[in-house]
Short mmCIF file of C-alpha atoms in Angstrom, two decimals:
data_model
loop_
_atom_site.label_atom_id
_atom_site.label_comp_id
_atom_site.label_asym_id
_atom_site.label_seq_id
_atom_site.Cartn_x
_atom_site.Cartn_y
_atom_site.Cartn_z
CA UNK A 1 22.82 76.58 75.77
CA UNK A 2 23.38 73.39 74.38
CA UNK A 3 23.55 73.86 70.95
CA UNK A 4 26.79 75.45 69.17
CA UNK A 5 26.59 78.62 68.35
CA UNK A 6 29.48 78.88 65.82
CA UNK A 7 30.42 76.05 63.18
CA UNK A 8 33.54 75.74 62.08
CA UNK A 9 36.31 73.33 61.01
CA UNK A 10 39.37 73.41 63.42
CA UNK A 11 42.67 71.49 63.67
CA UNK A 12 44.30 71.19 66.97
CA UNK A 13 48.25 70.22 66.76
CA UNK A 14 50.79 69.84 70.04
CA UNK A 15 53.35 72.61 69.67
CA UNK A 16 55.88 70.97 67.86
CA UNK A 17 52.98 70.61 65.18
CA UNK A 18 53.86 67.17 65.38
CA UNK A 19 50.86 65.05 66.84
CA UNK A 20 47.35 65.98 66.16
CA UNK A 21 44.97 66.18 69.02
CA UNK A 22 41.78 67.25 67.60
CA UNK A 23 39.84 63.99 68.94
CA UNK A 24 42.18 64.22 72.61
CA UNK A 25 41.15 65.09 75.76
CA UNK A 26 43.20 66.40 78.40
CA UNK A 27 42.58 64.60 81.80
CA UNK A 28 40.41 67.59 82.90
CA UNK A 29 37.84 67.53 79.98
CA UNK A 30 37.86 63.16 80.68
CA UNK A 31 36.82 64.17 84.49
CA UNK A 32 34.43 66.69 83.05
CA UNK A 33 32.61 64.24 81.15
CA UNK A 34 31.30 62.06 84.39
CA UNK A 35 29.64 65.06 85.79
CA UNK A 36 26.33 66.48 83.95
CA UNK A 37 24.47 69.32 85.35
CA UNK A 38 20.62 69.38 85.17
CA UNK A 39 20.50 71.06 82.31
CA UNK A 40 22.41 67.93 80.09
CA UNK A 41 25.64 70.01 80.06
CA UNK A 42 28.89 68.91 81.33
CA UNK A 43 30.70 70.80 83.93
CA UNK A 44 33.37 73.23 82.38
CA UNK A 45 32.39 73.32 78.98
CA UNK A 46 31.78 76.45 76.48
CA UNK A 47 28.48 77.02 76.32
CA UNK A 48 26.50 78.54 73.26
CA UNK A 49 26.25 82.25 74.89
CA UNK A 50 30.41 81.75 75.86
CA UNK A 51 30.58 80.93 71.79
CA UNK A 52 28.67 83.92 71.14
CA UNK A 53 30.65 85.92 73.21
CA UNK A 54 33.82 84.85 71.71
CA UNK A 55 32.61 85.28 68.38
CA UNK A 56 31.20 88.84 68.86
CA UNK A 57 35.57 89.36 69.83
CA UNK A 58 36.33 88.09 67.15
CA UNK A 59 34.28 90.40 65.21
CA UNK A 60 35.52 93.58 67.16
CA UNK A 61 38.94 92.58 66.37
CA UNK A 62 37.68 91.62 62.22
CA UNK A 63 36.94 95.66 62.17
CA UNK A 64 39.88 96.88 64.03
CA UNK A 65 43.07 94.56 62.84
CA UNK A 66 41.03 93.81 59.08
CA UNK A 67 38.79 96.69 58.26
CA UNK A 68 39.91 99.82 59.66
CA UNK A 69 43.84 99.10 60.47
CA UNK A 70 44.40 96.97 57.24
CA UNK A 71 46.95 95.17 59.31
CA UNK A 72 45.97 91.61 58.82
CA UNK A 73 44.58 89.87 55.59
CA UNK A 74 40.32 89.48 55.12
CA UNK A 75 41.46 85.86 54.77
CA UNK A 76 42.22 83.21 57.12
CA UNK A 77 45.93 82.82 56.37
CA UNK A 78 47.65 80.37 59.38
CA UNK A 79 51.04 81.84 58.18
CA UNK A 80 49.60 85.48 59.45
CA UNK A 81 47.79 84.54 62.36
CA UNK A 82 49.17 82.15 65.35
CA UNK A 83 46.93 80.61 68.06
CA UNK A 84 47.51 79.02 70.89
CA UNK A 85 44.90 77.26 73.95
CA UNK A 86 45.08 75.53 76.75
CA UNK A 87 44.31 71.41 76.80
CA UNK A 88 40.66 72.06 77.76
CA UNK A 89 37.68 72.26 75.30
CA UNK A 90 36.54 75.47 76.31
CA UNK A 91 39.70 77.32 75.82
CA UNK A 92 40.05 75.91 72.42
CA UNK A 93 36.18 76.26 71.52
CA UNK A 94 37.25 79.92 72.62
CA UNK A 95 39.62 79.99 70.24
CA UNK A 96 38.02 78.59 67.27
CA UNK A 97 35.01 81.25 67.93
CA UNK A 98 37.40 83.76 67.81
CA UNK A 99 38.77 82.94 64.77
CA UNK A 100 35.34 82.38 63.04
CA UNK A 101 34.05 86.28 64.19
CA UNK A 102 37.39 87.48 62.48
CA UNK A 103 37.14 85.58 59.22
CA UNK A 104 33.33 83.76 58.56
CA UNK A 105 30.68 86.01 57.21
CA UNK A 106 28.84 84.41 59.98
CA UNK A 107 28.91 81.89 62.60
CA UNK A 108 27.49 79.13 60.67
CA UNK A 109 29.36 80.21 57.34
CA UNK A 110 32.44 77.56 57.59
CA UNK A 111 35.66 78.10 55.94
CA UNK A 112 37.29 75.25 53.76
CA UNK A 113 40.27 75.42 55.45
CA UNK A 114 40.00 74.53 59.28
CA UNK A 115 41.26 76.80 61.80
CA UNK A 116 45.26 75.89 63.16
CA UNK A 117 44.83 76.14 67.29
CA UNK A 118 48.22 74.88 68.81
CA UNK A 119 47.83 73.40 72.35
CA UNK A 120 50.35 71.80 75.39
CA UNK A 121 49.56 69.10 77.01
CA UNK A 122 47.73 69.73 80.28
CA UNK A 123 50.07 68.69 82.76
CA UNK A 124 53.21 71.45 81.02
CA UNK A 125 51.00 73.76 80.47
CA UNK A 126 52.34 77.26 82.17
CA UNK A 127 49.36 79.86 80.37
CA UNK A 128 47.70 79.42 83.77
CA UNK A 129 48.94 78.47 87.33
CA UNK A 130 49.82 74.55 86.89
CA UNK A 131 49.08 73.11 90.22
CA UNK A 132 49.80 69.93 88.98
CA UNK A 133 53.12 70.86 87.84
CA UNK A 134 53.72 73.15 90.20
CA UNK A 135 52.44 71.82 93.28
CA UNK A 136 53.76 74.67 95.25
CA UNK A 137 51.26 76.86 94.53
CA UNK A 138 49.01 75.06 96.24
CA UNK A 139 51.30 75.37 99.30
CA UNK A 140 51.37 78.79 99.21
CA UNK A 141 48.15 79.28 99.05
CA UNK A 142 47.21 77.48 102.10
CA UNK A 143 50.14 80.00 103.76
CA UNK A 144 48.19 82.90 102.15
CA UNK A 145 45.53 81.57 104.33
CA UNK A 146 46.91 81.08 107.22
CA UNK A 147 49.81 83.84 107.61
CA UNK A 148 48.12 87.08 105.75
CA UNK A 149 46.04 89.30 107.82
CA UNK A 150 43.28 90.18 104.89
CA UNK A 151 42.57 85.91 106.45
CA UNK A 152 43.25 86.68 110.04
CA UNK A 153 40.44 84.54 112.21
CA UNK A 154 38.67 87.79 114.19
CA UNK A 155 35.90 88.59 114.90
CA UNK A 156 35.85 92.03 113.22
CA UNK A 157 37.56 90.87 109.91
CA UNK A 158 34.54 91.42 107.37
CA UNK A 159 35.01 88.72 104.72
CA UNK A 160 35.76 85.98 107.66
CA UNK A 161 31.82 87.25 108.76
CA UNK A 162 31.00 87.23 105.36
CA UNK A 163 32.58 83.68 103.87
CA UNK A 164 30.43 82.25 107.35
CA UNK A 165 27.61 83.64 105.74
CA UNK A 166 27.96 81.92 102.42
CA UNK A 167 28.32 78.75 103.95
CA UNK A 168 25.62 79.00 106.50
CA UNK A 169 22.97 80.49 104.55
CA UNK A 170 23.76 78.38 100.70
CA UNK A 171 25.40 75.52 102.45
CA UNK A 172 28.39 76.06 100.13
CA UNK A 173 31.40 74.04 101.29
CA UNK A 174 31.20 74.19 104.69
CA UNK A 175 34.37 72.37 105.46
CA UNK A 176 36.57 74.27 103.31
CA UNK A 177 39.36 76.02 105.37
CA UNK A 178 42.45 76.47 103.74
CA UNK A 179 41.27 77.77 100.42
CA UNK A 180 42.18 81.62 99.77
CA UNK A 181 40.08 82.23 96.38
CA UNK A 182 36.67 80.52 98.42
CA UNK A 183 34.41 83.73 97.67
CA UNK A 184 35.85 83.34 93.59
CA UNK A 185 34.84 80.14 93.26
CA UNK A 186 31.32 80.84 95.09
CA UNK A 187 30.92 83.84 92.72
CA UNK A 188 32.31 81.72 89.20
CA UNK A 189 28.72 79.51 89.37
CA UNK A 190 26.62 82.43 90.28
CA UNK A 191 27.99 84.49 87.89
CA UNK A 192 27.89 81.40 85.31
CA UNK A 193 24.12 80.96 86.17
CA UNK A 194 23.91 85.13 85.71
CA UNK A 195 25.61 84.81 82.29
CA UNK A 196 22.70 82.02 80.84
CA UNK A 197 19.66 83.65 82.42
CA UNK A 198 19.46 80.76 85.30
CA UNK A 199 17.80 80.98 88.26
CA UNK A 200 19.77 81.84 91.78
CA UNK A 201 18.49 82.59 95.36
CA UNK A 202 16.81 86.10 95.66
CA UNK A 203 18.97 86.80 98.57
CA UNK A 204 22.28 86.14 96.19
CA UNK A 205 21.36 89.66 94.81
CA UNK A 206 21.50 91.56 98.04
CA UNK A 207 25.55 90.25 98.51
CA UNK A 208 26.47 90.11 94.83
CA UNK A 209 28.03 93.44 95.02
CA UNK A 210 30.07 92.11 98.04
CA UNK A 211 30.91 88.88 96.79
CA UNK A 212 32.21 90.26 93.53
CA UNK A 213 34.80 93.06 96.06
CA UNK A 214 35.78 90.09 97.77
CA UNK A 215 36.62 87.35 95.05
CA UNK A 216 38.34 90.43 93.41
CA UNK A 217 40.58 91.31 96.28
CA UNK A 218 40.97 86.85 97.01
CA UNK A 219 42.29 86.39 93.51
CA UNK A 220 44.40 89.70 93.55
CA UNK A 221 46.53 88.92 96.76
CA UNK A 222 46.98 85.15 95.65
CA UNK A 223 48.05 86.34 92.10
CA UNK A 224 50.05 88.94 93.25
CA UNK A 225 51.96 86.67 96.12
CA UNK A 226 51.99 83.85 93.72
CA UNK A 227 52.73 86.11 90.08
CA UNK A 228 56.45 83.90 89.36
CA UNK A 229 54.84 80.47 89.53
CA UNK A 230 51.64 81.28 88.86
CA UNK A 231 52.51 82.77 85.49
CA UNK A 232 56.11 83.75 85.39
CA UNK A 233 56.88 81.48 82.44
CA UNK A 234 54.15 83.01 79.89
CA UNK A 235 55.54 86.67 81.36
CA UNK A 236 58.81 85.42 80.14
CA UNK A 237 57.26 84.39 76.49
CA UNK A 238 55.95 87.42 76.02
CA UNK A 239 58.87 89.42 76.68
CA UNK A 240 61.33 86.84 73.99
CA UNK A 241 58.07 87.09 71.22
CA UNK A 242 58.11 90.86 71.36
CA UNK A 243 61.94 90.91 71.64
CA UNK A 244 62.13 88.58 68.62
CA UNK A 245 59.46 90.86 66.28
CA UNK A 246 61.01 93.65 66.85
CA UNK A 247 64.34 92.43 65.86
CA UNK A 248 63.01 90.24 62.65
CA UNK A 249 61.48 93.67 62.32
CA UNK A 250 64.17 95.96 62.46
CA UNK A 251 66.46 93.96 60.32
CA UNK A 252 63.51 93.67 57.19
CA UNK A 253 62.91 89.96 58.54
CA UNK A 254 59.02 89.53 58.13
CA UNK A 255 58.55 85.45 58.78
CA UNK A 256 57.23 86.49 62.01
CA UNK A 257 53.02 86.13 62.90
CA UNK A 258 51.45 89.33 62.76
CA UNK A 259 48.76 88.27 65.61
CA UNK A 260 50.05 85.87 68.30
CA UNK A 261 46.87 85.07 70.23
CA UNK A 262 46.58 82.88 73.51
CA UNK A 263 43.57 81.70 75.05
CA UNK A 264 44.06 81.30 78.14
CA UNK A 265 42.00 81.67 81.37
CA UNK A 266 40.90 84.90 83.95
CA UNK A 267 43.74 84.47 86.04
CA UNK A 268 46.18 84.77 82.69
CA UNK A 269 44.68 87.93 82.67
CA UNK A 270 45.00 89.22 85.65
CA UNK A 271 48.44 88.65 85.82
CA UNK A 272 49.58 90.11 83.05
CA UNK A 273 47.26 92.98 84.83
CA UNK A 274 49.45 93.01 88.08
CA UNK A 275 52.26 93.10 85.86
CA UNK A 276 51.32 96.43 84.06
CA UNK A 277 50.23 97.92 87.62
CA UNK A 278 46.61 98.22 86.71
CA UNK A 279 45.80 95.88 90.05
CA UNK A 280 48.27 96.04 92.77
CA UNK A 281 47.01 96.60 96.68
CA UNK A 282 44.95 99.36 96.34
CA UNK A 283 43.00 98.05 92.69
CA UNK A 284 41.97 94.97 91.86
CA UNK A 285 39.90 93.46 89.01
CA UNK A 286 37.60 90.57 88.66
CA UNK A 287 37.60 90.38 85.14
CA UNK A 288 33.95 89.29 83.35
CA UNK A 289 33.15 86.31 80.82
CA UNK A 290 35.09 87.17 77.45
CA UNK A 291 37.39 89.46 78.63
CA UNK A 292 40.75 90.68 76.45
CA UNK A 293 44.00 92.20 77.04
CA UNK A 294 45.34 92.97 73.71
CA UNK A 295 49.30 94.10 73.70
CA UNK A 296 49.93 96.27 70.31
CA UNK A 297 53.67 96.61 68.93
CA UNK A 298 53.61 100.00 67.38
CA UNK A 299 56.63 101.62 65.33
CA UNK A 300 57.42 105.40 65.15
CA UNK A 301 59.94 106.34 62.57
CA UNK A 302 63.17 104.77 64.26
CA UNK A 303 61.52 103.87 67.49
CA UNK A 304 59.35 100.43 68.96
CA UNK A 305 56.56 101.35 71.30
CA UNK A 306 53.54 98.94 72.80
CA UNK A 307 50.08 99.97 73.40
CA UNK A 308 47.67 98.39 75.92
CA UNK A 309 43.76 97.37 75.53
CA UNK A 310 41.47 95.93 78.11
CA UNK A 311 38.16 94.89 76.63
CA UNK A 312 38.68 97.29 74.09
CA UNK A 313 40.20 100.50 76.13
CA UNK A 314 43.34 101.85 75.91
CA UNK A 315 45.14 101.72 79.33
CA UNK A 316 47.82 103.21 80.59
CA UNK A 317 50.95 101.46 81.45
CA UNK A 318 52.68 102.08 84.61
CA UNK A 319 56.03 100.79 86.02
CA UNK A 320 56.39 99.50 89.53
CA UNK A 321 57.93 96.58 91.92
CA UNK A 322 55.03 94.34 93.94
CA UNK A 323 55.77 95.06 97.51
CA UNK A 324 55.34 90.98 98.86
CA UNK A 325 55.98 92.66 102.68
CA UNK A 326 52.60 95.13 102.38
CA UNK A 327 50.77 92.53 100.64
CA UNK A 328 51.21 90.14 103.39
CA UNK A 329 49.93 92.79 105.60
CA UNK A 330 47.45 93.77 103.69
CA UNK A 331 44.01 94.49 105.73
CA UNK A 332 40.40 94.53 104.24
CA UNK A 333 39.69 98.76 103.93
CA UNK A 334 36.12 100.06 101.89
CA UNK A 335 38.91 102.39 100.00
CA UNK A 336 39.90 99.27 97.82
CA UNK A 337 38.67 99.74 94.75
CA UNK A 338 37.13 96.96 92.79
CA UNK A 339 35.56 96.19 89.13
CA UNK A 340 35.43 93.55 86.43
CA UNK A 341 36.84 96.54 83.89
CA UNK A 342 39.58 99.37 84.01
CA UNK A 343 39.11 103.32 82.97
CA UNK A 344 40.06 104.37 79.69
CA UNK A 345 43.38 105.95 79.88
CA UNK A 346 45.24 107.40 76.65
CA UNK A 347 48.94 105.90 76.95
CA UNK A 348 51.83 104.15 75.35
CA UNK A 349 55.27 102.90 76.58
CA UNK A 350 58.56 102.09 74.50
CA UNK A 351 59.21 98.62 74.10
CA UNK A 352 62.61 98.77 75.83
CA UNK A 353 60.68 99.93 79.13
CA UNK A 354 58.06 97.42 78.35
CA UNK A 355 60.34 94.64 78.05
CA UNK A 356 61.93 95.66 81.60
CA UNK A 357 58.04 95.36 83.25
CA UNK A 358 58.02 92.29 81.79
CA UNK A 359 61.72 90.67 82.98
CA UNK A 360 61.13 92.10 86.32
CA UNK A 361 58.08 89.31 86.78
CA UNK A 362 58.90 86.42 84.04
CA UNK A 363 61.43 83.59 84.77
CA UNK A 364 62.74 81.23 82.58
CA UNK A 365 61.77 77.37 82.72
CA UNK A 366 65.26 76.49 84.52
CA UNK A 367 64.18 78.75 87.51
CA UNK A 368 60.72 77.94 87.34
CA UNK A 369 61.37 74.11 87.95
CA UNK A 370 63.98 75.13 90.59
CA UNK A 371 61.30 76.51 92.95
CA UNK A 372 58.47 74.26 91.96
CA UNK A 373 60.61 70.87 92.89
CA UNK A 374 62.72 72.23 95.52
CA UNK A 375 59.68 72.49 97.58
CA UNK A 376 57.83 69.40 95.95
CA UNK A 377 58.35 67.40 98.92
CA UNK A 378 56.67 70.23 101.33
CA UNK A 379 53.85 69.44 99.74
#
């Protein structure tokens, strides 16, 4: 696990390409580096099977987007291909492994020229819910807990009996009382330790199939309740970088990338997920190690359409508004379903419907800061 399984040569810029901050560390890879696990690895890292993972992408997206599609050069051209990462090392190790499965002949064979990731810094970051810049979302989350009734303190409320069980039986946080995603971050380690072929308690197997419809359904209502702040912002980017391709498009313009790629983190995906109405009260999705969501910008004669993958399936788009009233009343029911993938479904939506999914759920950075500081003081 400890040694790389890709080598290659990468270059890590700010956004404005201005600084380079290939040898920085955000403040969460600096924390990470106090705390070694047994094994000699530090906590939050990208381990050799995660490179592997991300490399094997890479490759799937070499034989679509290169070999079969023709759409992007067989060579590493930066001009072509735009990448950004989150501040952490695992995001951008992500990255770079991604890159290398597209465009080394293997993932030892190193290009001359290093790969360009483009990063924020950690703390204005908005590819993932900033609780540090935000620190609203962590107030609302503790109101998750306490006000919706899929956390109502009964007797007869399953995952109440069942979050009591984790604790008593694995001793896992037993003080922990106001955090909505517990069974998701109970389930991340096991299904870390899963991932590398590590040991974990033979009665862990028994509930795994539990724990996994619960952490599915914890993440889903907070990311649903939460979907402006938690990822509003990147909705919002998405919608403007389509916008503007299309138009550089339409107008024979073509200094545009033809792959915009963000590496980002599960929650990213899952809200772009709520957004497209392939989790909402009824489905939810814990997505696995690796996952994708790729979003394809298709032209028929006159016409701009968008296409939808999830770990390599088409999926159907579908058009709705989050109902934040049944959410809150949401109740724990066996008819929920829950997976870490989605069905394949044969679909495609024009961009200008698209677009409207994604302005009904992005907001812009004046609105974003308008919520997050108005309640700062809450908090």
């Amino acid at each position: 696990m400890l040694e790389a399984f890709v080598d290659a040569k990468m270059s890590v810029k700010s956004l404005d390409a201005q600084k380079d901050l290939s040898n920085t560390l955000s403040f969460k890879d600096e924390k990470y580096l106090h705390r070694k696990l047994m094994g000699g690895a530090h906590v939050g890292q990208l381990t050799s099977t995660g490179e592997q993972q991300m490399f094997n992408l890479g490759f799937r997206l070499k034989k679509k987007y290169i070999n079969d599609l023709n759409f992007l050069s067989e060579n590493y051209d930066p001009k072509q291909v735009y990448v950004r990462s989150t501040h952490l090392k695992r995001t951008i190790n992500s990255a770079k492994s991604l890159l290398a499965g597209m465009y080394q002949s293997g993932p030892k064979q190193t290009l001359k020229e290093p790969f360009l990731v483009y990063t924020n810094q950690l703390e204005k970051d908005y590819l993932y819910p900033n609780l540090l810049e935000c620190p609203y979302i962590q107030l609302k989350r503790k109101l998750i807990k306490k006000n919706f009734d899929f956390y109502a303190p009964n007797l007869n409320n399953q995952y109440h009996c069942f979050v009591d069980y984790l604790k008593n039986e694995f001793n896992f946080r037993q003080n922990d009382v106001s955090n909505p995603l517990f069974v998701y971050e109970f389930l991340d380690e096991i299904h870390s330790r899963m991932a590398h072929n590590l040991e974990i308690p033979e009665q862990l197997f028994e509930v795994i199939e539990e724990a996994n419809r619960f952490a599915s359904i914890e993440l889903g209502i907070e990311m649903m309740e939460n979907l402006d702040i938690n990822c509003g912002k990147f909705i919002n980017l998405l919608k403007h970088l389509l916008l503007e391709i299309e138009f550089k498009h339409r107008n024979r313009r073509f200094d545009y990338y033809k792959l915009n790629y963000f590496s980002a983190h599960d929650n990213t995906l899952i809200a772009l997920l709520i957004a497209l109405n392939k989790i909402n009260e009824s489905n939810f999705v814990f997505p696995a190690f690796g996952s994708d969501l790729l979003i394809e910008l298709w032209k028929d004669s006159s016409k701009y359409y968008v296409k939808a993958f999830f770990n390599g399936k088409i999926i159907k788009i579908h058009d709705r508004i989050l109902d934040k009233e049944k959410i809150c009343k949401l109740e724990y029911s066996v008819d929920m379903v829950t997976s870490s993938d989605l069905i394949e479904e044969e679909g495609r939506m024009d961009l200008a419907n698209f677009v409207n999914i994604l302005d009904k759920y992005g907001i812009d950075e004046k609105f974003y800061y308008s919520i997050c500081y108005k309640f700062k003081n809450e908090y």
